[in-house]
Amino acid sequence: MNTKQITYLIETAKTLNLSRAAENLYISQPSLSYQIKVIEEEVGFAIFDRIGKSIRLTPAGEELVVSLQRILQELQFAIEQAQNMGERYKDSIKIGFSTRTSLYYLPEAIKIFEEKQPSVQIVPEIQSPDDFVSSFMRRELDMILLLREEAEKLAGVSLHPLFISHIYLLCQNSDLLAQKEIITADDLAHRTLLVNGGSSSKLRQVQQRVLSSVPIHYYNSPTHDFTLIQVASGKAICLSPGFLNDYSGQFAWVPFDCPEQFDFVLVTHEDNRITSVKVLIDILQDLYDGARDRF
């Protein structure tokens, strides 16, 4: 199966209409039908069920198309990165982390790094922790940002301390709580607190301790973005780790009085002796050391 055939399958699966898919692909419908038949013969199972003039994905076809979409995206990314390498760079460092804000100083680090190592490209890969850890262990990534307790479970790695992130109260700038230098659980009495929303187990512990110690309203938030919208609307407040702060100034981030914290490290392969990787680590550590209390 070639990339053109993969594109044919994905477009047909998206439209579930052979005529429309063929039109979008700028080929004739008989040609598209023939290509799908060829692919089905190659893989050995039906990708689409034909029901009169309609089609639908078979369970096996649905699984195949999902995998092919991911493969096509990865292929496109690989081609683009190779093009970048060919034009300007001789090598690259791929670094995985979960959110843009969790490695806040990376853009500044890239500027400094390129002055020192102009032929090496820094490639950020923002993925879920499960995905980037798996990619790292397959040696598809050179470096990842991870909580120390998670990093210590990995074999054959080196840990490089980067920063410790604390827990903050997140509220509107006009909120009276925003005027405080530090927030305690008692300060949250009779307010509405957003909880869960993909919170880590450590943050959930803090949330539950607050809920059990002071009279407070709460409701569940499915995601951090949902939480931000609710805080912006004035409906609620939340507790959040500082590494999620984008420093836009839209919200007040006030330190919350609790012992829990998040210890982040950069993780590299134990046998990695590449000079440029060490240069990047040193730059990031210097930047975070200079802003130790911001997170």
C-alpha atoms as a PDB file:
ATOM      1  CA  MET A   1       0.000   0.000   0.000  1.00  0.00           C
ATOM      2  CA  ASN A   2       1.492   3.333  -1.049  1.00  0.00           C
ATOM      3  CA  THR A   3       0.849   6.816   0.310  1.00  0.00           C
ATOM      4  CA  LYS A   4      -1.558   7.652  -2.513  1.00  0.00           C
ATOM      5  CA  GLN A   5      -3.663   4.609  -1.676  1.00  0.00           C
ATOM      6  CA  ILE A   6      -3.601   5.570   2.015  1.00  0.00           C
ATOM      7  CA  THR A   7      -4.912   9.009   1.052  1.00  0.00           C
ATOM      8  CA  TYR A   8      -7.673   7.381  -0.995  1.00  0.00           C
ATOM      9  CA  LEU A   9      -8.752   5.257   1.961  1.00  0.00           C
ATOM     10  CA  ILE A  10      -8.739   8.133   4.440  1.00  0.00           C
ATOM     11  CA  GLU A  11     -10.777  10.393   2.164  1.00  0.00           C
ATOM     12  CA  THR A  12     -13.303   7.653   1.435  1.00  0.00           C
ATOM     13  CA  ALA A  13     -13.623   6.883   5.144  1.00  0.00           C
ATOM     14  CA  LYS A  14     -14.158  10.578   5.863  1.00  0.00           C
ATOM     15  CA  THR A  15     -16.936  11.061   3.311  1.00  0.00           C
ATOM     16  CA  LEU A  16     -18.422   7.524   3.221  1.00  0.00           C
ATOM     17  CA  ASN A  17     -19.434   8.450  -0.302  1.00  0.00           C
ATOM     18  CA  LEU A  18     -17.477   7.146  -3.281  1.00  0.00           C
ATOM     19  CA  SER A  19     -18.634   9.878  -5.673  1.00  0.00           C
ATOM     20  CA  ARG A  20     -17.779  12.679  -3.281  1.00  0.00           C
ATOM     21  CA  ALA A  21     -14.469  11.113  -2.281  1.00  0.00           C
ATOM     22  CA  ALA A  22     -13.469  10.647  -5.925  1.00  0.00           C
ATOM     23  CA  GLU A  23     -14.383  14.261  -6.645  1.00  0.00           C
ATOM     24  CA  ASN A  24     -12.305  15.489  -3.701  1.00  0.00           C
ATOM     25  CA  LEU A  25      -9.392  13.332  -4.857  1.00  0.00           C
ATOM     26  CA  TYR A  26      -9.689  14.485  -8.501  1.00  0.00           C
ATOM     27  CA  ILE A  27     -10.036  10.946  -9.831  1.00  0.00           C
ATOM     28  CA  SER A  28     -12.944   9.037 -11.339  1.00  0.00           C
ATOM     29  CA  GLN A  29     -15.230   6.960  -9.169  1.00  0.00           C
ATOM     30  CA  PRO A  30     -14.378   3.698 -11.021  1.00  0.00           C
ATOM     31  CA  SER A  31     -10.688   4.371 -10.419  1.00  0.00           C
ATOM     32  CA  LEU A  32     -11.310   4.929  -6.712  1.00  0.00           C
ATOM     33  CA  SER A  33     -13.446   1.793  -6.446  1.00  0.00           C
ATOM     34  CA  TYR A  34     -10.717  -0.201  -8.190  1.00  0.00           C
ATOM     35  CA  GLN A  35      -8.011   1.111  -5.829  1.00  0.00           C
ATOM     36  CA  ILE A  36     -10.088   0.229  -2.758  1.00  0.00           C
ATOM     37  CA  LYS A  37     -10.611  -3.285  -4.143  1.00  0.00           C
ATOM     38  CA  VAL A  38      -6.846  -3.635  -4.715  1.00  0.00           C
ATOM     39  CA  ILE A  39      -6.136  -2.516  -1.136  1.00  0.00           C
ATOM     40  CA  GLU A  40      -8.723  -4.904   0.316  1.00  0.00           C
ATOM     41  CA  GLU A  41      -7.158  -7.775  -1.618  1.00  0.00           C
ATOM     42  CA  GLU A  42      -3.749  -6.783  -0.291  1.00  0.00           C
ATOM     43  CA  VAL A  43      -4.771  -6.598   3.383  1.00  0.00           C
ATOM     44  CA  GLY A  44      -7.059  -9.633   3.160  1.00  0.00           C
ATOM     45  CA  PHE A  45     -10.244  -8.212   4.655  1.00  0.00           C
ATOM     46  CA  ALA A  46     -13.115  -5.905   3.724  1.00  0.00           C
ATOM     47  CA  ILE A  47     -12.497  -2.290   4.659  1.00  0.00           C
ATOM     48  CA  PHE A  48     -15.946  -1.074   3.613  1.00  0.00           C
ATOM     49  CA  ASP A  49     -19.373  -2.686   3.652  1.00  0.00           C
ATOM     50  CA  ARG A  50     -21.426  -1.890   0.548  1.00  0.00           C
ATOM     51  CA  ILE A  51     -25.115  -1.314   1.297  1.00  0.00           C
ATOM     52  CA  GLY A  52     -26.856  -0.361  -1.919  1.00  0.00           C
ATOM     53  CA  LYS A  53     -25.260   2.914  -3.007  1.00  0.00           C
ATOM     54  CA  SER A  54     -23.984   3.597   0.515  1.00  0.00           C
ATOM     55  CA  ILE A  55     -20.800   2.395   2.196  1.00  0.00           C
ATOM     56  CA  ARG A  56     -19.655   2.156   5.777  1.00  0.00           C
ATOM     57  CA  LEU A  57     -16.462   1.107   7.475  1.00  0.00           C
ATOM     58  CA  THR A  58     -16.196  -2.410   8.789  1.00  0.00           C
ATOM     59  CA  PRO A  59     -14.791  -2.717  12.347  1.00  0.00           C
ATOM     60  CA  ALA A  60     -11.476  -3.888  10.879  1.00  0.00           C
ATOM     61  CA  GLY A  61     -11.579  -1.068   8.333  1.00  0.00           C
ATOM     62  CA  GLU A  62     -12.191   1.514  11.039  1.00  0.00           C
ATOM     63  CA  GLU A  63      -9.184   0.326  13.014  1.00  0.00           C
ATOM     64  CA  LEU A  64      -7.034   0.323   9.883  1.00  0.00           C
ATOM     65  CA  VAL A  65      -8.026   3.862   8.885  1.00  0.00           C
ATOM     66  CA  VAL A  66      -7.266   5.231  12.377  1.00  0.00           C
ATOM     67  CA  SER A  67      -3.796   3.688  12.215  1.00  0.00           C
ATOM     68  CA  LEU A  68      -3.212   4.952   8.672  1.00  0.00           C
ATOM     69  CA  GLN A  69      -4.188   8.495   9.652  1.00  0.00           C
ATOM     70  CA  ARG A  70      -1.549   8.442  12.376  1.00  0.00           C
ATOM     71  CA  ILE A  71       1.044   6.950  10.023  1.00  0.00           C
ATOM     72  CA  LEU A  72       0.340   9.580   7.356  1.00  0.00           C
ATOM     73  CA  GLN A  73       0.683  12.398   9.886  1.00  0.00           C
ATOM     74  CA  GLU A  74       3.955  10.962  11.182  1.00  0.00           C
ATOM     75  CA  LEU A  75       5.221  10.541   7.630  1.00  0.00           C
ATOM     76  CA  GLN A  76       4.382  14.128   6.756  1.00  0.00           C
ATOM     77  CA  PHE A  77       6.101  15.340   9.905  1.00  0.00           C
ATOM     78  CA  ALA A  78       9.174  13.237   9.121  1.00  0.00           C
ATOM     79  CA  ILE A  79       9.352  14.619   5.579  1.00  0.00           C
ATOM     80  CA  GLU A  80       9.045  18.210   6.797  1.00  0.00           C
ATOM     81  CA  GLN A  81      11.719  17.712   9.445  1.00  0.00           C
ATOM     82  CA  ALA A  82      14.016  16.083   6.895  1.00  0.00           C
ATOM     83  CA  GLN A  83      13.477  19.069   4.586  1.00  0.00           C
ATOM     84  CA  ASN A  84      14.429  21.393   7.439  1.00  0.00           C
ATOM     85  CA  MET A  85      17.511  19.345   8.164  1.00  0.00           C
ATOM     86  CA  GLY A  86      18.555  19.367   4.536  1.00  0.00           C
ATOM     87  CA  GLU A  87      18.346  23.123   4.219  1.00  0.00           C
ATOM     88  CA  ARG A  88      19.945  24.280   7.429  1.00  0.00           C
ATOM     89  CA  TYR A  89      20.670  21.644  10.058  1.00  0.00           C
ATOM     90  CA  LYS A  90      23.010  18.684  10.299  1.00  0.00           C
ATOM     91  CA  ASP A  91      21.496  17.130  13.417  1.00  0.00           C
ATOM     92  CA  SER A  92      18.492  17.436  15.729  1.00  0.00           C
ATOM     93  CA  ILE A  93      17.448  16.991  19.349  1.00  0.00           C
ATOM     94  CA  LYS A  94      13.907  15.762  19.861  1.00  0.00           C
ATOM     95  CA  ILE A  95      12.389  16.623  23.228  1.00  0.00           C
ATOM     96  CA  GLY A  96       9.021  15.364  24.493  1.00  0.00           C
ATOM     97  CA  PHE A  97       6.731  17.046  27.029  1.00  0.00           C
ATOM     98  CA  SER A  98       3.006  17.249  27.730  1.00  0.00           C
ATOM     99  CA  THR A  99       1.976  20.916  27.400  1.00  0.00           C
ATOM    100  CA  ARG A 100       3.526  24.070  25.974  1.00  0.00           C
ATOM    101  CA  THR A 101       3.574  25.720  29.401  1.00  0.00           C
ATOM    102  CA  SER A 102       5.247  22.789  31.144  1.00  0.00           C
ATOM    103  CA  LEU A 103       8.505  23.739  29.414  1.00  0.00           C
ATOM    104  CA  TYR A 104       7.913  27.475  29.470  1.00  0.00           C
ATOM    105  CA  TYR A 105      11.525  28.527  28.852  1.00  0.00           C
ATOM    106  CA  LEU A 106      12.116  26.255  25.866  1.00  0.00           C
ATOM    107  CA  PRO A 107      11.657  29.051  23.251  1.00  0.00           C
ATOM    108  CA  GLU A 108      14.249  31.189  25.026  1.00  0.00           C
ATOM    109  CA  ALA A 109      16.516  28.167  25.385  1.00  0.00           C
ATOM    110  CA  ILE A 110      16.261  27.524  21.635  1.00  0.00           C
ATOM    111  CA  LYS A 111      17.423  31.074  20.875  1.00  0.00           C
ATOM    112  CA  ILE A 112      20.454  30.709  23.120  1.00  0.00           C
ATOM    113  CA  PHE A 113      21.153  27.176  21.907  1.00  0.00           C
ATOM    114  CA  GLU A 114      21.189  28.129  18.226  1.00  0.00           C
ATOM    115  CA  GLU A 115      23.863  30.732  18.925  1.00  0.00           C
ATOM    116  CA  LYS A 116      26.027  27.978  20.391  1.00  0.00           C
ATOM    117  CA  GLN A 117      24.994  25.094  18.094  1.00  0.00           C
ATOM    118  CA  PRO A 118      23.676  26.640  14.861  1.00  0.00           C
ATOM    119  CA  SER A 119      23.711  23.353  12.947  1.00  0.00           C
ATOM    120  CA  VAL A 120      21.503  21.468  15.434  1.00  0.00           C
ATOM    121  CA  GLN A 121      17.718  21.784  15.391  1.00  0.00           C
ATOM    122  CA  ILE A 122      15.562  21.510  18.537  1.00  0.00           C
ATOM    123  CA  VAL A 123      12.352  19.610  17.718  1.00  0.00           C
ATOM    124  CA  PRO A 124       9.603  19.914  20.396  1.00  0.00           C
ATOM    125  CA  GLU A 125       7.159  17.001  20.523  1.00  0.00           C
ATOM    126  CA  ILE A 126       4.073  17.776  22.637  1.00  0.00           C
ATOM    127  CA  GLN A 127       2.298  14.513  23.453  1.00  0.00           C
ATOM    128  CA  SER A 128       0.553  12.830  26.352  1.00  0.00           C
ATOM    129  CA  PRO A 129       3.021  11.507  28.969  1.00  0.00           C
ATOM    130  CA  ASP A 130       2.259   7.890  28.049  1.00  0.00           C
ATOM    131  CA  ASP A 131       3.006   8.605  24.392  1.00  0.00           C
ATOM    132  CA  PHE A 132       6.233  10.541  24.841  1.00  0.00           C
ATOM    133  CA  VAL A 133       7.594   8.094  27.409  1.00  0.00           C
ATOM    134  CA  SER A 134       6.944   5.222  24.982  1.00  0.00           C
ATOM    135  CA  SER A 135       8.568   7.192  22.156  1.00  0.00           C
ATOM    136  CA  PHE A 136      11.557   7.943  24.377  1.00  0.00           C
ATOM    137  CA  MET A 137      12.011   4.320  25.366  1.00  0.00           C
ATOM    138  CA  ARG A 138      11.933   3.397  21.659  1.00  0.00           C
ATOM    139  CA  ARG A 139      14.696   6.017  21.232  1.00  0.00           C
ATOM    140  CA  GLU A 140      12.541   8.159  18.981  1.00  0.00           C
ATOM    141  CA  LEU A 141      13.127  11.064  21.391  1.00  0.00           C
ATOM    142  CA  ASP A 142      16.433  12.236  22.824  1.00  0.00           C
ATOM    143  CA  MET A 143      15.019  13.875  25.928  1.00  0.00           C
ATOM    144  CA  ILE A 144      11.752  14.170  27.856  1.00  0.00           C
ATOM    145  CA  LEU A 145      10.417  16.298  30.698  1.00  0.00           C
ATOM    146  CA  LEU A 146       8.951  14.116  33.428  1.00  0.00           C
ATOM    147  CA  LEU A 147       8.044  14.103  37.115  1.00  0.00           C
ATOM    148  CA  ARG A 148      10.914  12.691  39.136  1.00  0.00           C
ATOM    149  CA  GLU A 149       8.813   9.897  40.656  1.00  0.00           C
ATOM    150  CA  GLU A 150       7.857   8.739  37.160  1.00  0.00           C
ATOM    151  CA  ALA A 151      11.361   9.137  35.755  1.00  0.00           C
ATOM    152  CA  GLU A 152      12.844   7.016  38.534  1.00  0.00           C
ATOM    153  CA  LYS A 153      10.778   4.057  37.307  1.00  0.00           C
ATOM    154  CA  LEU A 154      12.579   4.046  33.947  1.00  0.00           C
ATOM    155  CA  ALA A 155      15.635   1.902  33.288  1.00  0.00           C
ATOM    156  CA  GLY A 156      18.794   3.001  31.505  1.00  0.00           C
ATOM    157  CA  VAL A 157      18.239   6.740  31.917  1.00  0.00           C
ATOM    158  CA  SER A 158      19.944   9.791  33.422  1.00  0.00           C
ATOM    159  CA  LEU A 159      17.983  12.414  35.375  1.00  0.00           C
ATOM    160  CA  HIS A 160      18.784  16.124  35.245  1.00  0.00           C
ATOM    161  CA  PRO A 161      16.964  18.319  37.826  1.00  0.00           C
ATOM    162  CA  LEU A 162      15.110  21.219  36.217  1.00  0.00           C
ATOM    163  CA  PHE A 163      12.447  22.853  38.410  1.00  0.00           C
ATOM    164  CA  ILE A 164       9.988  22.317  41.243  1.00  0.00           C
ATOM    165  CA  SER A 165       6.426  23.444  40.616  1.00  0.00           C
ATOM    166  CA  HIS A 166       4.110  24.444  43.461  1.00  0.00           C
ATOM    167  CA  ILE A 167       0.319  24.597  43.719  1.00  0.00           C
ATOM    168  CA  TYR A 168      -1.494  27.889  43.227  1.00  0.00           C
ATOM    169  CA  LEU A 169      -4.983  29.267  43.569  1.00  0.00           C
ATOM    170  CA  LEU A 170      -6.206  30.361  40.148  1.00  0.00           C
ATOM    171  CA  CYS A 171      -8.810  33.145  40.170  1.00  0.00           C
ATOM    172  CA  GLN A 172      -9.780  36.369  38.419  1.00  0.00           C
ATOM    173  CA  ASN A 173      -7.507  39.355  38.944  1.00  0.00           C
ATOM    174  CA  SER A 174     -10.469  41.275  40.401  1.00  0.00           C
ATOM    175  CA  ASP A 175     -11.134  38.586  43.024  1.00  0.00           C
ATOM    176  CA  LEU A 176     -10.345  39.634  46.619  1.00  0.00           C
ATOM    177  CA  LEU A 177      -8.282  36.469  46.971  1.00  0.00           C
ATOM    178  CA  ALA A 178      -5.936  37.795  44.284  1.00  0.00           C
ATOM    179  CA  GLN A 179      -4.729  40.441  46.753  1.00  0.00           C
ATOM    180  CA  LYS A 180      -3.344  37.865  49.187  1.00  0.00           C
ATOM    181  CA  GLU A 181       0.289  36.795  49.206  1.00  0.00           C
ATOM    182  CA  ILE A 182      -0.579  33.209  50.100  1.00  0.00           C
ATOM    183  CA  ILE A 183      -3.854  31.297  50.239  1.00  0.00           C
ATOM    184  CA  THR A 184      -4.915  28.800  52.913  1.00  0.00           C
ATOM    185  CA  ALA A 185      -7.785  26.334  52.849  1.00  0.00           C
ATOM    186  CA  ASP A 186      -9.770  28.585  55.203  1.00  0.00           C
ATOM    187  CA  ASP A 187      -9.658  31.369  52.590  1.00  0.00           C
ATOM    188  CA  LEU A 188     -11.674  29.164  50.237  1.00  0.00           C
ATOM    189  CA  ALA A 189     -14.644  28.691  52.560  1.00  0.00           C
ATOM    190  CA  HIS A 190     -18.039  29.174  50.889  1.00  0.00           C
ATOM    191  CA  ARG A 191     -16.489  29.524  47.438  1.00  0.00           C
ATOM    192  CA  THR A 192     -16.992  27.202  44.432  1.00  0.00           C
ATOM    193  CA  LEU A 193     -13.954  25.051  43.648  1.00  0.00           C
ATOM    194  CA  LEU A 194     -13.448  23.207  40.391  1.00  0.00           C
ATOM    195  CA  VAL A 195     -11.964  19.747  40.899  1.00  0.00           C
ATOM    196  CA  ASN A 196     -10.679  16.820  38.849  1.00  0.00           C
ATOM    197  CA  GLY A 197     -10.407  17.921  35.174  1.00  0.00           C
ATOM    198  CA  GLY A 198      -7.516  15.575  34.506  1.00  0.00           C
ATOM    199  CA  SER A 199      -5.847  16.544  37.785  1.00  0.00           C
ATOM    200  CA  SER A 200      -2.901  14.445  38.891  1.00  0.00           C
ATOM    201  CA  SER A 201      -3.289  12.215  41.940  1.00  0.00           C
ATOM    202  CA  LYS A 202      -1.202  14.674  43.946  1.00  0.00           C
ATOM    203  CA  LEU A 203      -3.460  17.616  43.090  1.00  0.00           C
ATOM    204  CA  ARG A 204      -6.554  15.510  43.797  1.00  0.00           C
ATOM    205  CA  GLN A 205      -5.204  14.882  47.292  1.00  0.00           C
ATOM    206  CA  VAL A 206      -4.984  18.619  47.890  1.00  0.00           C
ATOM    207  CA  GLN A 207      -8.469  19.186  46.469  1.00  0.00           C
ATOM    208  CA  GLN A 208      -9.978  16.479  48.665  1.00  0.00           C
ATOM    209  CA  ARG A 209      -8.228  17.828  51.761  1.00  0.00           C
ATOM    210  CA  VAL A 210      -9.732  21.272  51.114  1.00  0.00           C
ATOM    211  CA  LEU A 211     -13.209  19.822  50.512  1.00  0.00           C
ATOM    212  CA  SER A 212     -13.066  17.885  53.773  1.00  0.00           C
ATOM    213  CA  SER A 213     -11.700  20.721  55.915  1.00  0.00           C
ATOM    214  CA  VAL A 214     -13.802  23.790  55.021  1.00  0.00           C
ATOM    215  CA  PRO A 215     -17.415  24.421  53.963  1.00  0.00           C
ATOM    216  CA  ILE A 216     -17.096  24.791  50.207  1.00  0.00           C
ATOM    217  CA  HIS A 217     -19.056  24.167  47.034  1.00  0.00           C
ATOM    218  CA  TYR A 218     -17.479  22.218  44.209  1.00  0.00           C
ATOM    219  CA  TYR A 219     -18.163  20.718  40.841  1.00  0.00           C
ATOM    220  CA  ASN A 220     -16.220  18.542  38.451  1.00  0.00           C
ATOM    221  CA  SER A 221     -14.361  19.932  35.486  1.00  0.00           C
ATOM    222  CA  PRO A 222     -13.559  17.568  32.587  1.00  0.00           C
ATOM    223  CA  THR A 223     -10.430  19.409  31.400  1.00  0.00           C
ATOM    224  CA  HIS A 224      -8.054  22.208  32.351  1.00  0.00           C
ATOM    225  CA  ASP A 225      -9.338  24.320  29.445  1.00  0.00           C
ATOM    226  CA  PHE A 226     -12.906  23.932  30.720  1.00  0.00           C
ATOM    227  CA  THR A 227     -11.648  25.022  34.135  1.00  0.00           C
ATOM    228  CA  LEU A 228     -10.041  28.156  32.707  1.00  0.00           C
ATOM    229  CA  ILE A 229     -13.287  29.140  30.983  1.00  0.00           C
ATOM    230  CA  GLN A 230     -15.238  28.763  34.231  1.00  0.00           C
ATOM    231  CA  VAL A 231     -12.687  30.800  36.178  1.00  0.00           C
ATOM    232  CA  ALA A 232     -12.708  33.498  33.504  1.00  0.00           C
ATOM    233  CA  SER A 233     -16.504  33.692  33.751  1.00  0.00           C
ATOM    234  CA  GLY A 234     -16.320  34.218  37.507  1.00  0.00           C
ATOM    235  CA  LYS A 235     -18.246  31.035  38.288  1.00  0.00           C
ATOM    236  CA  ALA A 236     -15.487  29.315  40.238  1.00  0.00           C
ATOM    237  CA  ILE A 237     -11.880  29.166  41.354  1.00  0.00           C
ATOM    238  CA  CYS A 238      -9.419  26.284  41.130  1.00  0.00           C
ATOM    239  CA  LEU A 239      -6.145  24.931  42.426  1.00  0.00           C
ATOM    240  CA  SER A 240      -3.541  24.369  39.759  1.00  0.00           C
ATOM    241  CA  PRO A 241       0.142  23.436  39.496  1.00  0.00           C
ATOM    242  CA  GLY A 242       2.276  26.393  38.518  1.00  0.00           C
ATOM    243  CA  PHE A 243       3.700  24.691  35.426  1.00  0.00           C
ATOM    244  CA  LEU A 244       0.336  25.255  33.708  1.00  0.00           C
ATOM    245  CA  ASN A 245       0.676  29.035  34.050  1.00  0.00           C
ATOM    246  CA  ASP A 246       1.056  30.696  30.642  1.00  0.00           C
ATOM    247  CA  TYR A 247       1.957  34.081  32.199  1.00  0.00           C
ATOM    248  CA  SER A 248      -0.584  35.863  30.021  1.00  0.00           C
ATOM    249  CA  GLY A 249      -1.775  37.928  32.975  1.00  0.00           C
ATOM    250  CA  GLN A 250      -5.384  36.889  32.394  1.00  0.00           C
ATOM    251  CA  PHE A 251      -5.630  35.257  35.813  1.00  0.00           C
ATOM    252  CA  ALA A 252      -4.141  35.713  39.263  1.00  0.00           C
ATOM    253  CA  TRP A 253      -1.948  32.823  40.400  1.00  0.00           C
ATOM    254  CA  VAL A 254      -1.584  32.987  44.194  1.00  0.00           C
ATOM    255  CA  PRO A 255       0.592  30.466  46.075  1.00  0.00           C
ATOM    256  CA  PHE A 256      -1.461  27.922  48.008  1.00  0.00           C
ATOM    257  CA  ASP A 257      -0.276  26.781  51.424  1.00  0.00           C
ATOM    258  CA  CYS A 258       0.363  23.054  51.100  1.00  0.00           C
ATOM    259  CA  PRO A 259       3.401  20.754  51.154  1.00  0.00           C
ATOM    260  CA  GLU A 260       2.688  19.073  47.823  1.00  0.00           C
ATOM    261  CA  GLN A 261       4.913  20.002  44.905  1.00  0.00           C
ATOM    262  CA  PHE A 262       5.924  18.674  41.495  1.00  0.00           C
ATOM    263  CA  ASP A 263       9.599  17.853  40.964  1.00  0.00           C
ATOM    264  CA  PHE A 264      10.402  17.911  37.234  1.00  0.00           C
ATOM    265  CA  VAL A 265      13.529  16.488  35.642  1.00  0.00           C
ATOM    266  CA  LEU A 266      14.905  16.204  32.148  1.00  0.00           C
ATOM    267  CA  VAL A 267      15.447  12.569  31.223  1.00  0.00           C
ATOM    268  CA  THR A 268      18.056  11.393  28.730  1.00  0.00           C
ATOM    269  CA  HIS A 269      19.316   7.966  27.749  1.00  0.00           C
ATOM    270  CA  GLU A 270      22.089   6.856  30.071  1.00  0.00           C
ATOM    271  CA  ASP A 271      24.442   6.190  27.180  1.00  0.00           C
ATOM    272  CA  ASN A 272      23.796   9.534  25.484  1.00  0.00           C
ATOM    273  CA  ARG A 273      27.106  11.376  25.233  1.00  0.00           C
ATOM    274  CA  ILE A 274      26.123  13.887  22.544  1.00  0.00           C
ATOM    275  CA  THR A 275      27.610  17.294  23.320  1.00  0.00           C
ATOM    276  CA  SER A 276      24.663  19.263  21.954  1.00  0.00           C
ATOM    277  CA  VAL A 277      22.263  17.480  24.333  1.00  0.00           C
ATOM    278  CA  LYS A 278      24.382  18.508  27.306  1.00  0.00           C
ATOM    279  CA  VAL A 279      24.513  22.074  25.982  1.00  0.00           C
ATOM    280  CA  LEU A 280      20.713  22.228  25.833  1.00  0.00           C
ATOM    281  CA  ILE A 281      20.355  20.790  29.339  1.00  0.00           C
ATOM    282  CA  ASP A 282      22.800  23.360  30.737  1.00  0.00           C
ATOM    283  CA  ILE A 283      20.920  26.221  29.066  1.00  0.00           C
ATOM    284  CA  LEU A 284      17.543  25.057  30.383  1.00  0.00           C
ATOM    285  CA  GLN A 285      18.907  24.538  33.891  1.00  0.00           C
ATOM    286  CA  ASP A 286      20.419  28.052  33.905  1.00  0.00           C
ATOM    287  CA  LEU A 287      17.127  29.595  32.761  1.00  0.00           C
ATOM    288  CA  TYR A 288      15.069  27.764  35.368  1.00  0.00           C
ATOM    289  CA  ASP A 289      17.593  28.447  38.148  1.00  0.00           C
ATOM    290  CA  GLY A 290      17.155  32.151  37.403  1.00  0.00           C
ATOM    291  CA  ALA A 291      13.390  31.880  37.898  1.00  0.00           C
ATOM    292  CA  ARG A 292      13.268  29.405  40.743  1.00  0.00           C
ATOM    293  CA  ASP A 293      10.158  30.849  42.480  1.00  0.00           C
ATOM    294  CA  ARG A 294       7.986  31.364  39.387  1.00  0.00           C
ATOM    295  CA  PHE A 295       6.602  27.857  39.164  1.00  0.00           C
END
